[in-house]
Coordinates of C-alpha atoms and ligand atoms in Angstrom, one line a residue:
X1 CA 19.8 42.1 92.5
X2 CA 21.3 45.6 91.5
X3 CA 18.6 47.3 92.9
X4 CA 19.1 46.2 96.6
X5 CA 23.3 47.4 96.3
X6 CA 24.7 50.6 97.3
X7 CA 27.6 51.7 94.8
X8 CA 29.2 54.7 97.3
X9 CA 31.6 57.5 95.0
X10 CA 33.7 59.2 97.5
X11 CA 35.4 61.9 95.9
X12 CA 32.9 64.1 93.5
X13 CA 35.1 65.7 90.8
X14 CA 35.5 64.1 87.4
X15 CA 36.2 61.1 88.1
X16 CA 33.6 60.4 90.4
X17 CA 30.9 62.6 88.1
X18 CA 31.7 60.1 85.2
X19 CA 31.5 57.0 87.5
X20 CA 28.2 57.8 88.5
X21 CA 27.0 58.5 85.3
X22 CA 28.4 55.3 83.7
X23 CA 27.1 53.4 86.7
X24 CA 23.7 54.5 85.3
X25 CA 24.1 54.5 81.4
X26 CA 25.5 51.0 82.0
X27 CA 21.7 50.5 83.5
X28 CA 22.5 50.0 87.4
X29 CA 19.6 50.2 89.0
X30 CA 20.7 50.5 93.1
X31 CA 21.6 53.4 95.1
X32 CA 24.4 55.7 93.4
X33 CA 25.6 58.1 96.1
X34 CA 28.7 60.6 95.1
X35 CA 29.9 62.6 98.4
X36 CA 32.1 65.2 97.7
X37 CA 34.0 67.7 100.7
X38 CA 33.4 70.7 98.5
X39 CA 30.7 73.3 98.0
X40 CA 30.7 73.2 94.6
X41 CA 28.7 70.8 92.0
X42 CA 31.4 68.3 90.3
X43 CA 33.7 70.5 87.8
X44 CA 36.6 70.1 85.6
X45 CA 40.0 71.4 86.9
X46 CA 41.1 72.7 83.6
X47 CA 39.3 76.2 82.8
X48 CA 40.9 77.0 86.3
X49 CA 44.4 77.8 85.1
X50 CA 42.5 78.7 81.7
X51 CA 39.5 79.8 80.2
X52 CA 37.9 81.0 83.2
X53 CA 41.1 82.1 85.3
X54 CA 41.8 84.7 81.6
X55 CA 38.3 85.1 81.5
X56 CA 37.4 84.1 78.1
X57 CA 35.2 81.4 79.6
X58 CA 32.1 81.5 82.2
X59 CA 32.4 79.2 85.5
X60 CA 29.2 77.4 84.6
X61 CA 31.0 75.8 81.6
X62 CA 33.7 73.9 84.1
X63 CA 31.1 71.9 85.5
X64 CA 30.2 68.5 84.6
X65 CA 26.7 68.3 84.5
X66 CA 23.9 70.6 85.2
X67 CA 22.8 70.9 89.0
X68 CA 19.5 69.2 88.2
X69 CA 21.6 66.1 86.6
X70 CA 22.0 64.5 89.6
X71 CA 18.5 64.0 90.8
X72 CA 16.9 63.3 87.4
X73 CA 19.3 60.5 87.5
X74 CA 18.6 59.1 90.9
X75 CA 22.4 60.1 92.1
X76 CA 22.4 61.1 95.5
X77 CA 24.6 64.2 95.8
X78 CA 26.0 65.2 98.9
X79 CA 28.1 68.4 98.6
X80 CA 30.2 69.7 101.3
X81 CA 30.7 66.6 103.3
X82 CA 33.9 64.8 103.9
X83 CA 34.2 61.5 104.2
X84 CA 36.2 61.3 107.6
X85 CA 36.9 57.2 108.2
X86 CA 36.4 54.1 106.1
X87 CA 36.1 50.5 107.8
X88 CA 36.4 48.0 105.0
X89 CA 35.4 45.1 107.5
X90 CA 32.0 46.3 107.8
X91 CA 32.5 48.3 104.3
X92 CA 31.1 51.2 106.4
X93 CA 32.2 54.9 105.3
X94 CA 31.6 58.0 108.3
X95 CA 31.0 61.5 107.0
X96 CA 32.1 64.5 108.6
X97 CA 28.6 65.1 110.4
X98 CA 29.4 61.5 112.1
X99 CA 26.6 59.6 109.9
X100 CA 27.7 56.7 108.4
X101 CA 26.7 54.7 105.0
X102 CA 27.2 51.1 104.1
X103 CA 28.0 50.1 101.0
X104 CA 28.1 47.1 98.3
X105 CA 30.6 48.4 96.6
X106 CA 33.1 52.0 96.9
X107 CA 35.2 54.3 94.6
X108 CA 37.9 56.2 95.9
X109 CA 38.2 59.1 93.6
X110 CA 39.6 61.5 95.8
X111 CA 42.1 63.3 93.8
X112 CA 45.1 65.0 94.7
X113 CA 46.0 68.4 96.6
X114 CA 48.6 70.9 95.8
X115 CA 51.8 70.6 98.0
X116 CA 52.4 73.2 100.5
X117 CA 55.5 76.0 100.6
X118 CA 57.3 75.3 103.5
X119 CA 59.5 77.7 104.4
X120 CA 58.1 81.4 106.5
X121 CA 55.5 83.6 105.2
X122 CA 52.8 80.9 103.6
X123 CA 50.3 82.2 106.2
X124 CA 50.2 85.7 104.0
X125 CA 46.8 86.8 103.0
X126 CA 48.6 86.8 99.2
X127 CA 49.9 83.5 99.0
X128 CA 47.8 81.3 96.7
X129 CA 47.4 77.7 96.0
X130 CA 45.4 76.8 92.4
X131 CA 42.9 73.2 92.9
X132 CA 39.7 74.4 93.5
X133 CA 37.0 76.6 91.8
X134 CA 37.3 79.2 95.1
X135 CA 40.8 79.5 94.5
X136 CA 40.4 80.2 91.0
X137 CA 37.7 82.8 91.8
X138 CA 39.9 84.5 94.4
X139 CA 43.2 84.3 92.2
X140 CA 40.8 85.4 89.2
X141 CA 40.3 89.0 91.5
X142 CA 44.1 89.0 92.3
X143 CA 45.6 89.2 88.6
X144 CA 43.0 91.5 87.1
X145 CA 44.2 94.0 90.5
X146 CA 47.6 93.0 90.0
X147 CA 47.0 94.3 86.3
X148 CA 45.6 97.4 86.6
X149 CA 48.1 98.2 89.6
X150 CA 51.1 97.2 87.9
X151 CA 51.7 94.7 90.8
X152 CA 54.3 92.1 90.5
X153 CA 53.6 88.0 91.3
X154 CA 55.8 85.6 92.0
X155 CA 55.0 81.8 90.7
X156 CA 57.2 79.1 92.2
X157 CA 57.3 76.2 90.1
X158 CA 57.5 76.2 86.2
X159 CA 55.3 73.3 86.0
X160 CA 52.3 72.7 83.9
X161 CA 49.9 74.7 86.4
X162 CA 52.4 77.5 87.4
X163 CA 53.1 78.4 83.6
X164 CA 49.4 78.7 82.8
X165 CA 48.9 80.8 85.4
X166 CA 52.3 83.1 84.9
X167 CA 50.2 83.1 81.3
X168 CA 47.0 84.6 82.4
X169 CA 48.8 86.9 84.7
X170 CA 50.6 88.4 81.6
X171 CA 47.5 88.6 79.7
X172 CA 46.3 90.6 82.7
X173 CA 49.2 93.0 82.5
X174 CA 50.5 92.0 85.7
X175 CA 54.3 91.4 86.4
X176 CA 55.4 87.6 86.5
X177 CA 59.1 86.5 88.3
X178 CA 58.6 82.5 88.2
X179 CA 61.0 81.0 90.1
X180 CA 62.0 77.2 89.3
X181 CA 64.9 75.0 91.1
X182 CA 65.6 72.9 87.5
X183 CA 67.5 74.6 84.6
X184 CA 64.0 74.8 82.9
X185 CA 60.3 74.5 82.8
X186 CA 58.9 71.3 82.9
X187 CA 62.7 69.3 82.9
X188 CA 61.6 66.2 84.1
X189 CA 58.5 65.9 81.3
X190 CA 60.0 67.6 78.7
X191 CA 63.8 67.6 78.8
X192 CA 65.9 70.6 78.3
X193 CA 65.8 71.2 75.1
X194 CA 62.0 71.0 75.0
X195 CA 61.3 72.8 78.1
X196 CA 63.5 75.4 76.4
X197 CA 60.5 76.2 74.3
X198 CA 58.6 77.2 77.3
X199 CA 61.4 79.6 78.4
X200 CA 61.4 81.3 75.2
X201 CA 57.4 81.5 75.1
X202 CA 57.0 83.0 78.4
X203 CA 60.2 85.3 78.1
X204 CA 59.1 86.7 74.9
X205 CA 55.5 87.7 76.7
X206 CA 57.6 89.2 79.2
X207 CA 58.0 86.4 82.2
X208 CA 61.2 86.5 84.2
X209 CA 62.4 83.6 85.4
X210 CA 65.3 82.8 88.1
X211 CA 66.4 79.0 87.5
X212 CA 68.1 76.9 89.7
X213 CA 66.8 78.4 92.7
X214 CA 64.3 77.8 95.3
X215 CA 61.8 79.9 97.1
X216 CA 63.6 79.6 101.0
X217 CA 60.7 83.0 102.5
X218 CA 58.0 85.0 101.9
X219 CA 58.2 88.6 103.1
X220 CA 55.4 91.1 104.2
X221 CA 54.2 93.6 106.6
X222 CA 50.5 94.1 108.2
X223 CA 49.8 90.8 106.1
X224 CA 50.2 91.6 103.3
X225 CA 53.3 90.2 100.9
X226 CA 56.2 92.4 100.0
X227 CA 58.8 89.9 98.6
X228 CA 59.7 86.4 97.8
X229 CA 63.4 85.3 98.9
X230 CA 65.5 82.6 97.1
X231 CA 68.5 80.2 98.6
X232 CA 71.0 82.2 95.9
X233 CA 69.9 85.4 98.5
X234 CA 68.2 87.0 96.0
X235 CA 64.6 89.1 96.4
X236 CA 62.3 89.6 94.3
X237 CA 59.5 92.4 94.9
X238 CA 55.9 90.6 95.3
X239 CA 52.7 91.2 96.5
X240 CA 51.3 87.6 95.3
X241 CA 52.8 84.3 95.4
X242 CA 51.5 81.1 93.9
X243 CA 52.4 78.4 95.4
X244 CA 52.2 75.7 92.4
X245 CA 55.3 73.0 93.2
X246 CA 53.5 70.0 92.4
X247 CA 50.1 67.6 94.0
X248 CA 50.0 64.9 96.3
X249 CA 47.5 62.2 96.0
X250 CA 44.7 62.1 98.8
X251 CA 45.0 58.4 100.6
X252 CA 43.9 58.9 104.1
X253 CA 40.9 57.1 103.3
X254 CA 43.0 54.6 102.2
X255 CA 45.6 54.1 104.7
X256 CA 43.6 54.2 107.6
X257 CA 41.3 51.2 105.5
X258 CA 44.9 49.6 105.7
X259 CA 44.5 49.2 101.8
X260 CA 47.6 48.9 100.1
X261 CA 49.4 52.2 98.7
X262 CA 52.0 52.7 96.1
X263 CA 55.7 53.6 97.0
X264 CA 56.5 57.6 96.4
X265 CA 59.0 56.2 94.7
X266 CA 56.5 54.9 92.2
X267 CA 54.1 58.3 92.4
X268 CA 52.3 56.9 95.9
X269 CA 48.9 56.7 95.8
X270 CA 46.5 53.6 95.9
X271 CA 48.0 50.7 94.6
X272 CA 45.0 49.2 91.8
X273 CA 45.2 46.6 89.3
X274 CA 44.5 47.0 85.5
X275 CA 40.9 47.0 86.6
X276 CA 41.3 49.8 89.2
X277 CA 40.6 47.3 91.9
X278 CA 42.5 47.8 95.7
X279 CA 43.7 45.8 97.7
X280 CA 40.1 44.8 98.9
X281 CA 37.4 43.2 95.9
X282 CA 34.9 45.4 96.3
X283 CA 36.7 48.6 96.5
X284 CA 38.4 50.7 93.6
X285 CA 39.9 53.6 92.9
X286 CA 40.3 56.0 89.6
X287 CA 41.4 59.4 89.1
X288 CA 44.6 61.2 90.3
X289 CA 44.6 59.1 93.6
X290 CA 45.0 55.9 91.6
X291 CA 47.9 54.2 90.5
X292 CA 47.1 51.6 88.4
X293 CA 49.0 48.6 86.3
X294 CA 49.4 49.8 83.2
X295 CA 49.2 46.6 80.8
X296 CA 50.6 48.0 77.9
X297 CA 53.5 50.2 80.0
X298 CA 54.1 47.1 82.2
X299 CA 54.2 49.5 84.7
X300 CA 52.1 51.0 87.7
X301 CA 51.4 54.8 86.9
X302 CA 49.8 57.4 88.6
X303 CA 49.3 60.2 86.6
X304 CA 47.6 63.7 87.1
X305 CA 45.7 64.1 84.0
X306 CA 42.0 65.2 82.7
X307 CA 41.3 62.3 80.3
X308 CA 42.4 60.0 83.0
X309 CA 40.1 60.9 85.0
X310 CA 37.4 61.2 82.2
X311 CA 38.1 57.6 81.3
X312 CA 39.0 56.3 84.9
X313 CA 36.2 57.1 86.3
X314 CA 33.8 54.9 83.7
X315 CA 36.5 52.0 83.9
X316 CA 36.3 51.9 87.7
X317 CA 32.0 52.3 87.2
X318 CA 32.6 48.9 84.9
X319 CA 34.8 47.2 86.8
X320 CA 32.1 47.8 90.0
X321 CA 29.6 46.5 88.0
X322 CA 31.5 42.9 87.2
X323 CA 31.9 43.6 83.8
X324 CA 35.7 42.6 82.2
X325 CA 38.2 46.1 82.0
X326 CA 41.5 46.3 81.4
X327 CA 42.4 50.0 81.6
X328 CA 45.4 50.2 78.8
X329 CA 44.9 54.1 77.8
X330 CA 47.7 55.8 76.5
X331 CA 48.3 58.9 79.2
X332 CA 47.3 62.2 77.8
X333 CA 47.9 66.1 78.5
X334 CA 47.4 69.2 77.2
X335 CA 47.9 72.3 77.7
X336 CA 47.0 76.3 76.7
X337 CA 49.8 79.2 76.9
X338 CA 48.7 82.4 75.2
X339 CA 49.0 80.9 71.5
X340 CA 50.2 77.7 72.0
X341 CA 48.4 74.4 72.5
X342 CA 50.2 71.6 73.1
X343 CA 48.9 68.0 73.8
X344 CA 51.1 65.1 74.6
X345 CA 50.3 61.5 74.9
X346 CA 52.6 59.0 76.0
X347 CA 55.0 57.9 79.1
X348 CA 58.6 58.8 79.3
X349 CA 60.4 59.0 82.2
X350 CA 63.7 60.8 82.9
X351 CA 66.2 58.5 81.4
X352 CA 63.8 56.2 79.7
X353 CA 64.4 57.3 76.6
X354 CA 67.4 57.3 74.5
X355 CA 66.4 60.0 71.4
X356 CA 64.6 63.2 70.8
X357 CA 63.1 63.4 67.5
X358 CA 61.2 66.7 66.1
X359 CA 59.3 67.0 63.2
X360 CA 58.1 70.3 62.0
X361 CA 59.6 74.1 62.7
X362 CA 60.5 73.8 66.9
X363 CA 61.5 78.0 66.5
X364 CA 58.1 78.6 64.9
X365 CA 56.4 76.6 67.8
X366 CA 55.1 74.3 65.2
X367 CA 56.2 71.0 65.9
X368 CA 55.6 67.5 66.9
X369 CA 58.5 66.2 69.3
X370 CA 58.7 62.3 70.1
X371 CA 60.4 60.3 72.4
X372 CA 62.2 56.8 71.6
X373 CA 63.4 54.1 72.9
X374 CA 65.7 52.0 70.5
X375 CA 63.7 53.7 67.8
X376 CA 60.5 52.7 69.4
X377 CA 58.0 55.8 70.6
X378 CA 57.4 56.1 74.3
X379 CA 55.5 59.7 74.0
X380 CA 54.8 62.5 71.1
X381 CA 54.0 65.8 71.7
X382 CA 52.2 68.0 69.1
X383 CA 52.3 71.8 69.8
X384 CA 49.7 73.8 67.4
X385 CA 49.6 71.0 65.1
X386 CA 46.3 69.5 65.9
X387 CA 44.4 66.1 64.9
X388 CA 47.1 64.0 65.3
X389 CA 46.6 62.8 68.7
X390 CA 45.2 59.3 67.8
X391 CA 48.1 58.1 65.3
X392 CA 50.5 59.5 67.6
X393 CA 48.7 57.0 70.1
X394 CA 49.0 54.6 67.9
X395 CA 52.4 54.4 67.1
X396 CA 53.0 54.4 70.5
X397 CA 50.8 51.5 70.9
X398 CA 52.3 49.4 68.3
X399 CA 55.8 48.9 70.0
X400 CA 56.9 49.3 66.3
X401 CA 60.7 50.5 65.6
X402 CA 60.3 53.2 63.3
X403 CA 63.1 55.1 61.3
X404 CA 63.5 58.4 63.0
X405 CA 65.0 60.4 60.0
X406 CA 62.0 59.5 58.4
X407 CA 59.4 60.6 61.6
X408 CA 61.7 63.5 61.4
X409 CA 60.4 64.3 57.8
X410 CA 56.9 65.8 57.7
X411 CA 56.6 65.1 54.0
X412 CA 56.4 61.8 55.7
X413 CA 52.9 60.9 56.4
X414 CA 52.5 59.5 59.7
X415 CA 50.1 56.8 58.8
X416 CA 53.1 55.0 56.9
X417 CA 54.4 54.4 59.7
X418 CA 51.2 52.3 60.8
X419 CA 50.6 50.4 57.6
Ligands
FAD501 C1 44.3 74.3 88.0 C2 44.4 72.9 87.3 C3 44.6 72.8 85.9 C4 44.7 71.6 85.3 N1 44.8 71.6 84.0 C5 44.9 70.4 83.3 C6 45.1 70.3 81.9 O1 45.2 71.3 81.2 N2 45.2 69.1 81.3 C7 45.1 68.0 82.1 O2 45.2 66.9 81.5 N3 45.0 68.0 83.4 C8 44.9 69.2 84.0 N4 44.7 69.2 85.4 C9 44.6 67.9 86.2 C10 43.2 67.4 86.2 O3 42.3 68.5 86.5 C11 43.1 66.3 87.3 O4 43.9 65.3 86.8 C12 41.7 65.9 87.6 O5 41.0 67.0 88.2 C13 41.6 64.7 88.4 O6 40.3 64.4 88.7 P1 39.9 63.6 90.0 O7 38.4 63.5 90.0 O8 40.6 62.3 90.0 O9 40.4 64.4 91.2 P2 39.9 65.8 91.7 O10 39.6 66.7 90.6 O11 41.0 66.3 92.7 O12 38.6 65.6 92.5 C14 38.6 64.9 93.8 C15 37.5 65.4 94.6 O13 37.4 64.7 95.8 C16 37.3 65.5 96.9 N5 37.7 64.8 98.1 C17 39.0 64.4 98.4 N6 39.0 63.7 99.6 C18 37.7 63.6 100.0 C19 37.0 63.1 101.2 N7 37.7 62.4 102.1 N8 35.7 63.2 101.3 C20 35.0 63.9 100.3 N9 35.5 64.4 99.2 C21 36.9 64.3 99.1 C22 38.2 66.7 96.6 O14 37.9 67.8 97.3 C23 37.8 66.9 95.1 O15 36.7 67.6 95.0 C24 44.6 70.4 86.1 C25 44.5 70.5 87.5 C26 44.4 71.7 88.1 C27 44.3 71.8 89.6

């Protein structure tokens, strides 16, 4: 029967690279077509704020398989094509080139895009957004000028993208102002006094940032951008701006199908079960665009995360095929800031939490950090202490109360606190 269905993956970055190949290790035998909008083979998002945006990796090594994957595999890739209109009546999709494709079953995994400036001045040639391979390549040329020129960019937002970037930039010698409306980096992950550790990083490589204030203009002359202006009335010189204030999940698809999204109060995006199923049976949705019931958070989530869209998109491809899923996985992050690597697992929200616990040496950056909730973890973070990730996971998984004198003890194993 398989081989008579059309499985259609609209969307062809991770998540819909590792749909397609699960669809096919889990031995479907129809037609697997993955239709992506952009030029470029499926990639990771990662090495763009990282390796390859410092330069200590090659672009080849983003991508998710080699070119030649596709076809020895029977996917059928079709690059630079939007998908313009879906009809789930006739469970019809139209590409940009007006052809159109019926199919058995679809994935939506079609990401998210970075939120746009809006105040005067985005239309500069130096104003930069950070999603896509081109961007990375063109922001790539822009620091290493910006380096040898002594030339000054301005990063608004201190989140997870805008710091890695304000990173590389320093690494390239250029000048970094990044301006941030909370009272620090990351405040609504991380909390002050955590976040703090991301001031501190950045200040001591030489980052200046301006808190509490928000980018209100961009300044320039023949095109080119002179300064960045903020509500206090302040100026700072510029001649790059990075816009990185955050991502918005792509639904049009899904709107227009009339399948049901989440509230922005709830992180928008496509409302899916535990199984990544829509609104309709025989269409699904994985990846940053999803937001999913979470059965061991009792909550819908959408989260903007590698691993989730590593495992997302083989849940979704299992849950296409029939099979039984039930996608519980802790959410997972991490990041790489000159010499710090962090990676944090775990969900908790701005006053979900009622206690900050760190273990290790915070000033020395070498630390794990965990949220609790009536002595129970919601999240851990380990900064350059590495290995740790799965017990971390599974305390958090247990629901367990734990004593947090003793999780603030390192001579403490954290396995005791599993037995
Ligand atoms: C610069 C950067 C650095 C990051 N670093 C980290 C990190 O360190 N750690 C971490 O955990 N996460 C990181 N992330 C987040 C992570 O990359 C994302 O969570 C991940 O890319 C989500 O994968 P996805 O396949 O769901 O969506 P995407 O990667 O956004 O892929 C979706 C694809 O679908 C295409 N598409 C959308 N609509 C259509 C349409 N109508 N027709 C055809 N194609 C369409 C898009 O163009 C895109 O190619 C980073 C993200 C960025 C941008």
């Amino acid at each position: 029967m398989d081989a008579h269905q059309t499985f259609v993956i609209v969307g062809a970055g991770l998540t819909g690279a590792k749909a397609a190949e699960t669809l096919r290790s889990e031995g479907f035998t129809g037609r697997v077509i993955l239709i992506g909008d952009e030029r470029d083979h499926p990639y990771e998002r990662p090495p763009l704020s990282k390796g390859y945006l410092t330069g200590s990796a090659e672009r080849d090594s983003a991508f998710v398989h080699a070119p030649s994957w596709y076809a020895e595999h029977d996917v059928e890739l079709h690059l630079g094509q939007p998908v313009v209109h879906l009809d789930k009546k006739t469970r019809t999709i139209t590409l940009g080139d007006g052809s159109t494709l019926i199919f058995d079953k679809l994935l939506l995994a079609t990401g998210s895009e970075p939120r746009r400036l809006d105040v005067p001045g985005t239309d500069l040639a130096g104003v930069h957004h950070l999603r896509r391979l081109a961007h990375a390549d063109r922001l790539k040329h822009t620091l290493a000028s910006l380096g040898r020129e002594n030339g000054h960019l301005v990063v608004a937002g201190a989140g997870w993208i805008g710091l890695e970037v304000a990173a590389a930039a320093r690494g390239y010698g250029a000048e970094v102002t990044v301006v941030e409306s909370a009272p620090t980096p990351l405040h609504a992950v991380l909390g002050p006094e955590l976040g703090a550790v991301f001031t501190d990083l950045h200040a001591e490589h030489g980052v200046r940032f301006h808190f509490g204030a928000r980018l209100t203009g961009i300044t320039g002359q023949d095109g080119m951008v002179l300064a960045a202006t903020t509500d206090d009335g302040q100026e700072h010189p510029a001649h790059d701006v990075l816009a990185a204030i955050g991502a918005a999940p792509r639904t049009a698809l899904a709107e227009v199908a009339g399948l049901e999204l989440a509230p922005g109060e709830e992180g928008g995006g496509i409302a899916v079960d535990a199984s990544l199923r829509t609104s309709d049976p025989d269409i699904f949705a994985a990846g940053d665009v999803a937001n999913a019931e979470h059965p061991l958070l009792g909550r819908r989530l959408r989260v903007e995360h590698w691993a989730n869209a590593l495992n997302g998109g083989p849940a979704a491809a299992r849950a296409m095929l029939g099979r039984p899923v039930s996608y519980d996985r802790i959410p997972y992050f991490f990041t790489d800031q000159y010499d710090l690597g962090m990676e944090y697992s775990g969900y908790a929200a701005p006053g979900s939490y009622d206690q900050v616990v760190c273990r290790g040496d915070v000033g020395k950056r070498q630390f794990i950090a965990f949220w609790l909730r009536e002595g129970r973890v919601l999240a851990g973070m380990n900064v350059n202490i590495w290995d740790v990730t799965e017990q971390i996971q599974q305390l958090i998984r247990s629901g367990r109360q734990v004593d947090p004198d003793a999780l603030a003890d390192p001579s403490v194993p954290l396995t005791s606190f599993l037995d």
